[in-house]
Tab-separated table of C-alpha atoms in Angstrom:
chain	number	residue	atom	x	y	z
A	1	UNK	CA	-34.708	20.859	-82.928
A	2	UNK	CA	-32.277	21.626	-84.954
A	3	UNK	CA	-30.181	24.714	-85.316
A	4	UNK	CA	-29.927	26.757	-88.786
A	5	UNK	CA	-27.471	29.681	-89.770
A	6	UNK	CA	-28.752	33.131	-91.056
A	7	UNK	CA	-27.566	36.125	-92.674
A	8	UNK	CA	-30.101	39.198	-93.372
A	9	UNK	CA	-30.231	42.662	-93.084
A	10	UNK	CA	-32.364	44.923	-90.597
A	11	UNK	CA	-34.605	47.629	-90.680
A	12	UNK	CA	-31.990	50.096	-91.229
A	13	UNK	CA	-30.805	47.955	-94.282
A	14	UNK	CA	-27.482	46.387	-91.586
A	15	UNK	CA	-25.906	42.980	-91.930
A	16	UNK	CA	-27.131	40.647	-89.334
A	17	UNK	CA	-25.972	37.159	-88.663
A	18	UNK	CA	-26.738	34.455	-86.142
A	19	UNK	CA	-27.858	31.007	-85.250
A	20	UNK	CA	-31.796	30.007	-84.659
A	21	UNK	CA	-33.253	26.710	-83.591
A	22	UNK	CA	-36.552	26.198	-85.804
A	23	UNK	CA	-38.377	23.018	-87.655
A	24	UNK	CA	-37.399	23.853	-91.091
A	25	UNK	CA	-35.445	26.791	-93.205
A	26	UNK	CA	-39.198	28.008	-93.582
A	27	UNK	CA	-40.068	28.416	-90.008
A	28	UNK	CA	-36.651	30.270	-89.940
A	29	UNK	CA	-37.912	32.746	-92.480
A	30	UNK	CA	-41.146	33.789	-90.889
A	31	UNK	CA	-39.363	33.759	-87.743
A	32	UNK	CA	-36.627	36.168	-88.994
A	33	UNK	CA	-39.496	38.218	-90.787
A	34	UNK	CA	-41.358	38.948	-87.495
A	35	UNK	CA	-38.358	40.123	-85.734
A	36	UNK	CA	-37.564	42.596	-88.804
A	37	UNK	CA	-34.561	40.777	-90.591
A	38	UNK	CA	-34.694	40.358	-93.914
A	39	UNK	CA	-33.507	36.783	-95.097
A	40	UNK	CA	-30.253	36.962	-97.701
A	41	UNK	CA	-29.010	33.415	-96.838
A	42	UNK	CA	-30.443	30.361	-94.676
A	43	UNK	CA	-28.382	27.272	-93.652
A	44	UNK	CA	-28.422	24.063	-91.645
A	45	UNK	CA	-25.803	24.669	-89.073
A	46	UNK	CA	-23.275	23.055	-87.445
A	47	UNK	CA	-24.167	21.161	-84.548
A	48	UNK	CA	-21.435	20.356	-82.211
A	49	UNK	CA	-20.346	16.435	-81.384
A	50	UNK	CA	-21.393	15.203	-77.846
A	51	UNK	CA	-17.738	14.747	-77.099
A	52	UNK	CA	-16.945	18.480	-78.004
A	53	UNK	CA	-20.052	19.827	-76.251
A	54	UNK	CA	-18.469	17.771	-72.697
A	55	UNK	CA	-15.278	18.931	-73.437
A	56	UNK	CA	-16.559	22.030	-73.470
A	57	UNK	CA	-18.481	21.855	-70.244
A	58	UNK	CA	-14.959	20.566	-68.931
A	59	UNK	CA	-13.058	23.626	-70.067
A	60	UNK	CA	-15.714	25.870	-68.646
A	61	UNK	CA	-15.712	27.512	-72.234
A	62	UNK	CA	-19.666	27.583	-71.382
A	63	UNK	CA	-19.380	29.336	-68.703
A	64	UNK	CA	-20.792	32.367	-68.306
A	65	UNK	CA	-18.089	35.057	-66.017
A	66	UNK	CA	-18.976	38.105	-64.444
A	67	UNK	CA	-17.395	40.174	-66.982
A	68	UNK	CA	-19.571	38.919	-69.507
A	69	UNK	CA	-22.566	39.956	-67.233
A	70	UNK	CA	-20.858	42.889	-66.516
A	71	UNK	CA	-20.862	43.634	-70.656
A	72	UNK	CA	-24.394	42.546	-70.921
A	73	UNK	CA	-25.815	44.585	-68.289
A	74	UNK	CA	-24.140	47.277	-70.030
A	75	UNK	CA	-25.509	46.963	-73.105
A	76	UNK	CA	-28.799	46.445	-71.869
A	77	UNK	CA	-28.745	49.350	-70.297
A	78	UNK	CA	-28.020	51.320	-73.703
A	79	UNK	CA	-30.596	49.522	-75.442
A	80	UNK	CA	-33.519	50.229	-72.590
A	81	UNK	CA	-31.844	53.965	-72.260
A	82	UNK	CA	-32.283	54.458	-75.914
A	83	UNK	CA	-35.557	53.443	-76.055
A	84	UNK	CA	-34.813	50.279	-78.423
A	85	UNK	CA	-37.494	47.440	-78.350
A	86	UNK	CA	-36.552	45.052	-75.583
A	87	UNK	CA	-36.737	41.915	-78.214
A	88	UNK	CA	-34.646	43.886	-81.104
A	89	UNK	CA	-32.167	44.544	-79.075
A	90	UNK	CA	-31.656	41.639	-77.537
A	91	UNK	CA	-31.436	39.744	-80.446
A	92	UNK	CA	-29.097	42.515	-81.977
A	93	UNK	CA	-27.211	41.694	-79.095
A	94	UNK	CA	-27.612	38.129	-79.688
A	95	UNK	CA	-25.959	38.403	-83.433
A	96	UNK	CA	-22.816	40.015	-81.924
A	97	UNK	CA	-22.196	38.042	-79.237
A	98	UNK	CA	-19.305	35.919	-79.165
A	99	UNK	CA	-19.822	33.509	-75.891
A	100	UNK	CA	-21.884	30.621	-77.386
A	101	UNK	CA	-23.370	29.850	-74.031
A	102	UNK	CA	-24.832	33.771	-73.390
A	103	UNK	CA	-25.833	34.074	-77.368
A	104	UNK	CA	-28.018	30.849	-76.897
A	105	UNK	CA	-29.296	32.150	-73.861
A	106	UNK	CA	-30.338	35.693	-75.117
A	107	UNK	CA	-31.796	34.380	-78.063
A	108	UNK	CA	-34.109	31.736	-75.780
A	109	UNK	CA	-35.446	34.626	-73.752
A	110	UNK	CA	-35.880	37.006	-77.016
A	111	UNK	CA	-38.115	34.146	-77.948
A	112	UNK	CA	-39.846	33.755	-74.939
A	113	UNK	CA	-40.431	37.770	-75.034
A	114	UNK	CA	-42.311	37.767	-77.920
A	115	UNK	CA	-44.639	35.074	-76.134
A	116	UNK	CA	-45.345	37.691	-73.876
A	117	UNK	CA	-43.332	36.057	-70.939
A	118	UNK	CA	-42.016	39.210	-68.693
A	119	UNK	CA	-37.947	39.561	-68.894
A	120	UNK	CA	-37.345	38.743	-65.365
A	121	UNK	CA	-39.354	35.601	-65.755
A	122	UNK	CA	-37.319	34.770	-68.774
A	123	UNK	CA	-34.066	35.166	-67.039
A	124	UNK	CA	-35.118	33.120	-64.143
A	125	UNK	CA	-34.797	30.193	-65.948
A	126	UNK	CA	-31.357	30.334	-66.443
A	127	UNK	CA	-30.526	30.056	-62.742
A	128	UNK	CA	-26.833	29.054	-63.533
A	129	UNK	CA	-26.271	32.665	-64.869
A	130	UNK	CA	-28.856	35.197	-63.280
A	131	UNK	CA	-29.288	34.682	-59.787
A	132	UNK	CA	-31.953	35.320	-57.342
A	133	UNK	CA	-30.645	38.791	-56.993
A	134	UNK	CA	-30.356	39.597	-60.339
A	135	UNK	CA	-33.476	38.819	-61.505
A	136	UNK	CA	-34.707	40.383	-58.632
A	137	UNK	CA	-33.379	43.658	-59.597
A	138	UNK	CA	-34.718	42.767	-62.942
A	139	UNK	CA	-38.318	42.148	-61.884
A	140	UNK	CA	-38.271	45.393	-59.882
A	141	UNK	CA	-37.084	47.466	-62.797
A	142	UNK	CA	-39.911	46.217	-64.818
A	143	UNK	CA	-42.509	47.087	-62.241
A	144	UNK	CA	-40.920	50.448	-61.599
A	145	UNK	CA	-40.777	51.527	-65.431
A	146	UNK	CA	-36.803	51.433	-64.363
A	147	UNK	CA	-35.320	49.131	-66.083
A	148	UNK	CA	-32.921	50.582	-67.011
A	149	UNK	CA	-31.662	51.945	-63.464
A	150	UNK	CA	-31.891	48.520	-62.137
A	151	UNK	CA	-29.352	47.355	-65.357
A	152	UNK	CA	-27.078	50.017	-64.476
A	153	UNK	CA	-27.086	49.488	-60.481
A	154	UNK	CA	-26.215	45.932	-61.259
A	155	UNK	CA	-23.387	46.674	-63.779
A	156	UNK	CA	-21.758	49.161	-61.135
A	157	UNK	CA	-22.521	45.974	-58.056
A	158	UNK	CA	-20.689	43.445	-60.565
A	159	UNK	CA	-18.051	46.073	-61.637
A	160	UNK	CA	-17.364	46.191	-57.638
A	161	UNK	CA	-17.053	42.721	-57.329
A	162	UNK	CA	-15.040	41.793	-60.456
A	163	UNK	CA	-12.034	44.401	-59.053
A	164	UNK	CA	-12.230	42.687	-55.029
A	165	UNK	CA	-12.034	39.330	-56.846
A	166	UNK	CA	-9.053	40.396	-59.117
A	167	UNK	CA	-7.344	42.141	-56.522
A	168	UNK	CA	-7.152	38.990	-54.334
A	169	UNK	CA	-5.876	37.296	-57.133
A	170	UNK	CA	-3.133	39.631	-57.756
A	171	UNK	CA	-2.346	39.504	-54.236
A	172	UNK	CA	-2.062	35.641	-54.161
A	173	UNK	CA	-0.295	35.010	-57.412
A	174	UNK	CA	3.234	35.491	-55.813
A	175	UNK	CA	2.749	33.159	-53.142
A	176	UNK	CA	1.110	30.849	-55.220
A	177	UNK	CA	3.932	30.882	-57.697
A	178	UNK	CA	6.860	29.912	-55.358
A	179	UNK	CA	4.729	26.863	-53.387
A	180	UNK	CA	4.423	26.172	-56.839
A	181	UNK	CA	8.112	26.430	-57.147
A	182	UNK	CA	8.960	24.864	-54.111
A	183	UNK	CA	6.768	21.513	-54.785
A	184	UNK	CA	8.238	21.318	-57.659
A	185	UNK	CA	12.076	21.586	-56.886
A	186	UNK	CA	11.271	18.997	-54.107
A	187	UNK	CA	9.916	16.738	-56.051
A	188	UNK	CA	12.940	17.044	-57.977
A	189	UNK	CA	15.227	16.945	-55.200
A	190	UNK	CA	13.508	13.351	-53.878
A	191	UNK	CA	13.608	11.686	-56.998
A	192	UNK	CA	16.958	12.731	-59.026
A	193	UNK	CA	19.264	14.664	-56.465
A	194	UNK	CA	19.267	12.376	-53.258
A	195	UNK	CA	19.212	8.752	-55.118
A	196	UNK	CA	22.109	10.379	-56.881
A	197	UNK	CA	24.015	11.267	-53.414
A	198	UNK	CA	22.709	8.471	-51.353
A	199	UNK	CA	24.505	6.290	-54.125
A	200	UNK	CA	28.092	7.724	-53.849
A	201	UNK	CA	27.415	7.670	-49.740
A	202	UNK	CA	26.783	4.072	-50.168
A	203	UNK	CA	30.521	3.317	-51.880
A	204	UNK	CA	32.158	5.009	-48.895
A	205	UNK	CA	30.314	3.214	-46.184
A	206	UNK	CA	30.836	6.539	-44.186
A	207	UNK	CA	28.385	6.592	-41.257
A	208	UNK	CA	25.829	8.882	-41.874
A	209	UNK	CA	24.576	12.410	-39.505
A	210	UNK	CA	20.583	12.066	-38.491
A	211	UNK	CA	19.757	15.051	-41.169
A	212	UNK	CA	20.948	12.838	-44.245
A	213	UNK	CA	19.362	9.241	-43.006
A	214	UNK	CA	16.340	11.365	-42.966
A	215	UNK	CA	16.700	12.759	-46.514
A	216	UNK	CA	17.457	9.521	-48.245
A	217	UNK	CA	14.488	7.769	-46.426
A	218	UNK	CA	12.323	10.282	-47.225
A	219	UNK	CA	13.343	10.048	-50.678
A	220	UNK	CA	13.313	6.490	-50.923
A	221	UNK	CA	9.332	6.443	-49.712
A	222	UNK	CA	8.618	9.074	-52.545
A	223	UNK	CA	10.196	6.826	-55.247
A	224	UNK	CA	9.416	3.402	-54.289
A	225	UNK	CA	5.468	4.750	-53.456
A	226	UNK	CA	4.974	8.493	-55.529
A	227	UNK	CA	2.143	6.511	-57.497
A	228	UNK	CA	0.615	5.867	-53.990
A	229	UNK	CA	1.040	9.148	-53.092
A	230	UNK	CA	-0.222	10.926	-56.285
A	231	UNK	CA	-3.715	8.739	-56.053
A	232	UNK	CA	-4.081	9.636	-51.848
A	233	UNK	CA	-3.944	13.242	-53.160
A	234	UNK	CA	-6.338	13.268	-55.828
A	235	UNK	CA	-8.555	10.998	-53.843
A	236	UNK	CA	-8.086	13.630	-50.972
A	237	UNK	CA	-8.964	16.597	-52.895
A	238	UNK	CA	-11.650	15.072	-54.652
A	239	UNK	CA	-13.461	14.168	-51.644
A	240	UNK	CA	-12.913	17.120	-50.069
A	241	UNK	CA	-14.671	18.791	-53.180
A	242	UNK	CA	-17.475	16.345	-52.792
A	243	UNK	CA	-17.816	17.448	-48.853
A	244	UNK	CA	-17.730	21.000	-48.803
A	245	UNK	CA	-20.395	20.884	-51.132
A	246	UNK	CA	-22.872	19.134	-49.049
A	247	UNK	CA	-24.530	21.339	-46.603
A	248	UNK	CA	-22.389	20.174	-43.335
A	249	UNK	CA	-19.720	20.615	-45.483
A	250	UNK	CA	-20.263	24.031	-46.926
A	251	UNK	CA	-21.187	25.161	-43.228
A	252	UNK	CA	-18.056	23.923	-41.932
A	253	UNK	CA	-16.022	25.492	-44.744
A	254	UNK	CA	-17.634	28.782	-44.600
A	255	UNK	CA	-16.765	29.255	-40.515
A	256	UNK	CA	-13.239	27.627	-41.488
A	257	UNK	CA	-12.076	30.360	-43.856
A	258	UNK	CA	-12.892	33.019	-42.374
A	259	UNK	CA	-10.057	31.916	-39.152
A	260	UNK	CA	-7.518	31.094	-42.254
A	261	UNK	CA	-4.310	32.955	-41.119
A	262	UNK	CA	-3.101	36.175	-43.191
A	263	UNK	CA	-6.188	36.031	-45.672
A	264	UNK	CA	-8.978	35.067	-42.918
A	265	UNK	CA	-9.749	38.403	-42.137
A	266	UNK	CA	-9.934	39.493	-45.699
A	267	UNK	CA	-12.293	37.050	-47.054
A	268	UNK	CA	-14.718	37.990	-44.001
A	269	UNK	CA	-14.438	41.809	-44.719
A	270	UNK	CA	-15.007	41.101	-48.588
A	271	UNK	CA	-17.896	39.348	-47.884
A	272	UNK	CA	-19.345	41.691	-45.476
A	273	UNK	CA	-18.701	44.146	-48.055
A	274	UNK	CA	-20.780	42.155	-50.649
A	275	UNK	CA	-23.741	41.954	-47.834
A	276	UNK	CA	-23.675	45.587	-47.538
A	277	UNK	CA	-23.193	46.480	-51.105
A	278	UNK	CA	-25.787	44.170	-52.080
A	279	UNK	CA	-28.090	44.980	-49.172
A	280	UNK	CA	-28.145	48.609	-50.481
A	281	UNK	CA	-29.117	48.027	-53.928
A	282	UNK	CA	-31.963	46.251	-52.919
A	283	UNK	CA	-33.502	48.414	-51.133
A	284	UNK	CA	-32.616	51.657	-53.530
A	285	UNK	CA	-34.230	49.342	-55.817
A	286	UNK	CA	-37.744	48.950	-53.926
A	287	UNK	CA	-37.490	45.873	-52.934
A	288	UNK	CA	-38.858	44.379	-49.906
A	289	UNK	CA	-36.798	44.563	-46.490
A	290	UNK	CA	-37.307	40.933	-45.958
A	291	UNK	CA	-37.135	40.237	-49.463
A	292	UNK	CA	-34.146	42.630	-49.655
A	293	UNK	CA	-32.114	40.544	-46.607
A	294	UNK	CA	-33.150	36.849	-48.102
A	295	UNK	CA	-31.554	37.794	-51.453
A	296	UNK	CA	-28.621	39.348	-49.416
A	297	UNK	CA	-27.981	36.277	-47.866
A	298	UNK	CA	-27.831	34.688	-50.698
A	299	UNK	CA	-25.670	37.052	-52.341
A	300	UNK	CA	-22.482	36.703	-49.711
A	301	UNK	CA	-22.042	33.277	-51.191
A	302	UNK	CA	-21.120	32.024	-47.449
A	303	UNK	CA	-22.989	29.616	-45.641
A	304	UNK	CA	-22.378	30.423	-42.329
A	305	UNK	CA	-22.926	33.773	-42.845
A	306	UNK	CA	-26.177	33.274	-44.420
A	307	UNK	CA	-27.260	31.745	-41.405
A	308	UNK	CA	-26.511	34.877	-39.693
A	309	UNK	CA	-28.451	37.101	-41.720
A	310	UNK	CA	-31.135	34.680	-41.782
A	311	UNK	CA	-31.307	34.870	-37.958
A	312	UNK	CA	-31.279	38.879	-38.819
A	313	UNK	CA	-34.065	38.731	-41.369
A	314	UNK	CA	-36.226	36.832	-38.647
A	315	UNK	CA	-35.601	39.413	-35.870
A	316	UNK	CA	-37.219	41.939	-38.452
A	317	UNK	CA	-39.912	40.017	-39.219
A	318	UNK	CA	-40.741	39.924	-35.586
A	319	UNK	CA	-40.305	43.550	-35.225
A	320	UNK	CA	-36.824	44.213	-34.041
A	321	UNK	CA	-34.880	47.171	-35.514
A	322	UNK	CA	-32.300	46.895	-37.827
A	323	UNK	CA	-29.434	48.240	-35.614
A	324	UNK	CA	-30.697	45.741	-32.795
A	325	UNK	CA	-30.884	42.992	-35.284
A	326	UNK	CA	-27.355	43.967	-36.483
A	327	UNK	CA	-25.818	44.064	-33.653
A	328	UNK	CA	-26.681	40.465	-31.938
A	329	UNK	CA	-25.458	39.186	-34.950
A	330	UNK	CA	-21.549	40.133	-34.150
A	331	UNK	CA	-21.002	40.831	-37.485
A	332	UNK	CA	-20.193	44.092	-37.428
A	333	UNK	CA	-17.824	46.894	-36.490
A	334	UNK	CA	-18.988	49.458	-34.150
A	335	UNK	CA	-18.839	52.353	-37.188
A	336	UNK	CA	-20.916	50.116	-39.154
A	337	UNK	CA	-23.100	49.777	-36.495
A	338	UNK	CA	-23.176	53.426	-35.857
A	339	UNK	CA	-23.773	54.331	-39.831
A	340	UNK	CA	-26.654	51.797	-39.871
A	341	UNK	CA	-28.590	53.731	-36.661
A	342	UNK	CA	-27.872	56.602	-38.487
A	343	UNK	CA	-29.263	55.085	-41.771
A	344	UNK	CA	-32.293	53.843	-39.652
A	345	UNK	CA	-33.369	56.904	-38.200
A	346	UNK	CA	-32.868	59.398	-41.154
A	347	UNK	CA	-34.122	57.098	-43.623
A	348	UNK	CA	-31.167	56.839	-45.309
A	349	UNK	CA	-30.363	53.093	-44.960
A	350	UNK	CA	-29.248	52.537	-48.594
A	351	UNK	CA	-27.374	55.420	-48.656
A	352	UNK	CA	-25.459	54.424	-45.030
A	353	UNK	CA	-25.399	51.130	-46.481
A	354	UNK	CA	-23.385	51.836	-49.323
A	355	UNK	CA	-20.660	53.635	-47.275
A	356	UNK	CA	-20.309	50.852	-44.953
A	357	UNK	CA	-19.497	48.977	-47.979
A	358	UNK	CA	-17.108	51.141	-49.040
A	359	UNK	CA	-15.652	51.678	-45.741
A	360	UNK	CA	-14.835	47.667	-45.796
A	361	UNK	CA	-14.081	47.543	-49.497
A	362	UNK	CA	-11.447	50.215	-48.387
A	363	UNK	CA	-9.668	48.252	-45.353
A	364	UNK	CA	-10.363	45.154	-48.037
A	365	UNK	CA	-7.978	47.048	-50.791
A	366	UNK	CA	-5.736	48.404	-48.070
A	367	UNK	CA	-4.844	44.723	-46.723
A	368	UNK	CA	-4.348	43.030	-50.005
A	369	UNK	CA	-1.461	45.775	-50.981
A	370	UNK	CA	-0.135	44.944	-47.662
A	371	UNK	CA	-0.641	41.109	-48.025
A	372	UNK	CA	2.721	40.581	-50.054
A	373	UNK	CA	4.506	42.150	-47.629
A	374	UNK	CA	3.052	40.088	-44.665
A	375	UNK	CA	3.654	36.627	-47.100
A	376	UNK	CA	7.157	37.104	-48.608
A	377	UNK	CA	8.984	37.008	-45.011
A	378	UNK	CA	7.549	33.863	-44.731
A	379	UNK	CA	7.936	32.502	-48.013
A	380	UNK	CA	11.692	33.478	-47.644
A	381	UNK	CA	11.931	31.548	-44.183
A	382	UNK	CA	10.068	28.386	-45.998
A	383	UNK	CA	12.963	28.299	-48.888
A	384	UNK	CA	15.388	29.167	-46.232
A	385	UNK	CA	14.149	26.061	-44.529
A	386	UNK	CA	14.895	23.817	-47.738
A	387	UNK	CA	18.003	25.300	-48.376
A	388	UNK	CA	19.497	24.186	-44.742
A	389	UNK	CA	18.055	20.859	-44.535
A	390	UNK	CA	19.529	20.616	-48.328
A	391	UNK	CA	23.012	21.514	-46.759
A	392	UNK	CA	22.788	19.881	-43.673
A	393	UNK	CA	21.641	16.375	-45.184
A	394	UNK	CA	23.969	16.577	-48.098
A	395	UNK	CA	26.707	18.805	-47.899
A	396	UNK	CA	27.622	17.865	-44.412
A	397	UNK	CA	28.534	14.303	-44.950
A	398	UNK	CA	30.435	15.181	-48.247
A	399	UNK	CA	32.591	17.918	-46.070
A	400	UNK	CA	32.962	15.179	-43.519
A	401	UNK	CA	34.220	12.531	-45.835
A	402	UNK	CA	36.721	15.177	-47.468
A	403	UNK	CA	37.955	15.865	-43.856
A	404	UNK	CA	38.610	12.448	-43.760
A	405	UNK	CA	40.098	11.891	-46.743
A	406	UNK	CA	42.531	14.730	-45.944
């Protein structure tokens, strides 16, 4: 179908402008006329070339980020706290949107509103950009007459999880940056610094120490077979990619992080964070215990911890308590633990919930301003390292040869 560009005016006489899909300029109209725009100018639009659409699925330019849901459930939450049609102001909020991927999604589910289709139903067809969880919250808000609660609850969850993700970002830059460095400068080093050397070695037939033979063979493998290299990488990483996105392989992964040294420990308190957190809205929200701890599996994004939870949401289901549950699973600390009975037994699990989260979002926060302080010993060691086999396998022969010389 193809697409057609519109300017108009609303029912309080503003400029509107936007992009629908429609048979002809006439279906556009009556389209436009039903949603309360007023028609000034009508268009065929530009469609985009199939080599620009890929590139742009390359790029990840479609991609839709948590801060953009972040935005969204923001202003959805003014519109349904204002009291603002749920169709008019999503397509308002269609109009001024600037991601192309969200403004064609917003303006598929405004259509499908005014079909009568519920919101949450809308959304769920868009699995790549509302998950189970969020259209869970969704749905619940619409049964509730809370809609928007459940908008706000989530923009406060992905708030939460936009700052843990930045922060460990932050935290890794630095030693991302000098590996960086350091692959770089050896690549370097094999390829124009050693030839160079090993060449002026050759003229003065000088016997060579252990260090340097090393150094020049080493650097002779990269030159004569880098091509070799390069393509064992790429194939290496690219079926690694492939495996850690098959089930064994996600499984594997997910246990496997969590024992990585330095940021191990982390990653499994983030996450447990993210159960909690997401465990808590859930169930402020209404939603189901069972229901609640399937969607909270889902939400940690882990595979083997999923399977833990699972096991957890099974023990309920036959009747177990949650602080028994809980606590076979070896997930948590004995506070959490503790804060959980607590929750249990007052009724207050949401509540207790939410400060276990925070409890781990604060050890998270704490450990990733300590994490550069843990990493840059070793990053100094590790360009120590290539500094002293640098002066060992080149310096030492040259300081040799002058000795001789003298």
């Amino acid at each position: 179908m193809p697409a057609f560009d519109y300017q108009g005016r609303d029912s309080h006489g503003q400029a509107v402008t936007g992009s629908v899909d429609a048979p002809s300029i006439e279906a556009v109209a009556s389209q436009l006329m039903g949603r309360g725009v007023t028609p000034i100018k009508i268009e065929p639009g530009k469609t985009a070339s199939d080599l620009e659409k890929t590139w742009k699925e390359i790029s990840g330019q479609n991609k839709v980020k948590v801060e953009d849901l972040v935005i969204l459930c923001r202003q959805l939450y003014t519109i349904t706290k204002a009291g603002i049609p749920l169709i008019r102001g999503i397509y308002g909020l269609q109009a001024s949107m600037s991601h192309p991927r969200l403004r064609e999604v917003l303006e598929s589910i405004a259509a499908d509103l005014e079909t009568g289709m519920q919101l949450s139903v809308a959304m769920h067809r868009y699995p790549d950009i509302f998950n189970n969880m969020f259209v869970s919250m969704v749905k619940v808000g619409e049964d509730s007459g809370q809609l928007e609660n459940s908008f706000d609850q989530l923009s406060i969850y992905l708030e939460r999880e936009l700052e843990t993700a930045n922060s460990i970002k932050t935290a890794l830059r630095y030693p991302s940056f000098v590996l960086l460095a350091l692959a770089v400068g050896l690549g370097v080093v094999n390829v124009m610094v050693i030839p160079a050397f090993a060449a002026m070695f050759e003229k003065f037939n000088a016997e060579l120490p252990l260090a340097t033979q090393v150094l020049i063979g080493t650097s002779n493998f990269f030159v004569a077979y880098w091509l070799h290299i390069l393509v064992v990488l790429i194939g290496s990483w690219v079926a690694w990619s492939r495996y850690i996105k098959t089930p064994a392989g996600a499984l594997f992964w997910g246990e496997k992080k969590l024992k990585l040294p330095l940021v191990g420990d982390i990653i499994y308190r983030a996450l447990m964070a993210r159960y909690a957190r997401s465990f808590a809205l859930m169930l402020k929200a209404g939603v189901p215990l069972t229901q609640a701890l399937d969607l909270s599996s889902r939400a940690v994004d882990n595979p083997f911890l999923e399977q833990k939870i699972v096991v957890i949401k099974q023990g309920v289901e036959r009747g177990d308590s949650l602080l028994r549950t809980h606590h076979n699973s070896d997930m948590f600390t004995p506070l959490v633990l503790q804060m959980i009975a607590v929750g249990e037994e007052s009724g207050q699990v949401d509540a207790l919930l939410t400060e276990s989260a925070g409890f781990y979002e604060r050890e998270v926060d704490y450990d990733l301003k300590s994490l550069s302080d843990k990493i840059e010993p070793i990053m100094i060691v590790i360009m120590a390292g290539f500094v002293l086999v640098l002066a060992l396998g080149i310096f030492l022969p040259m300081w040799e040869m002058y000795s001789i010389q003298k």
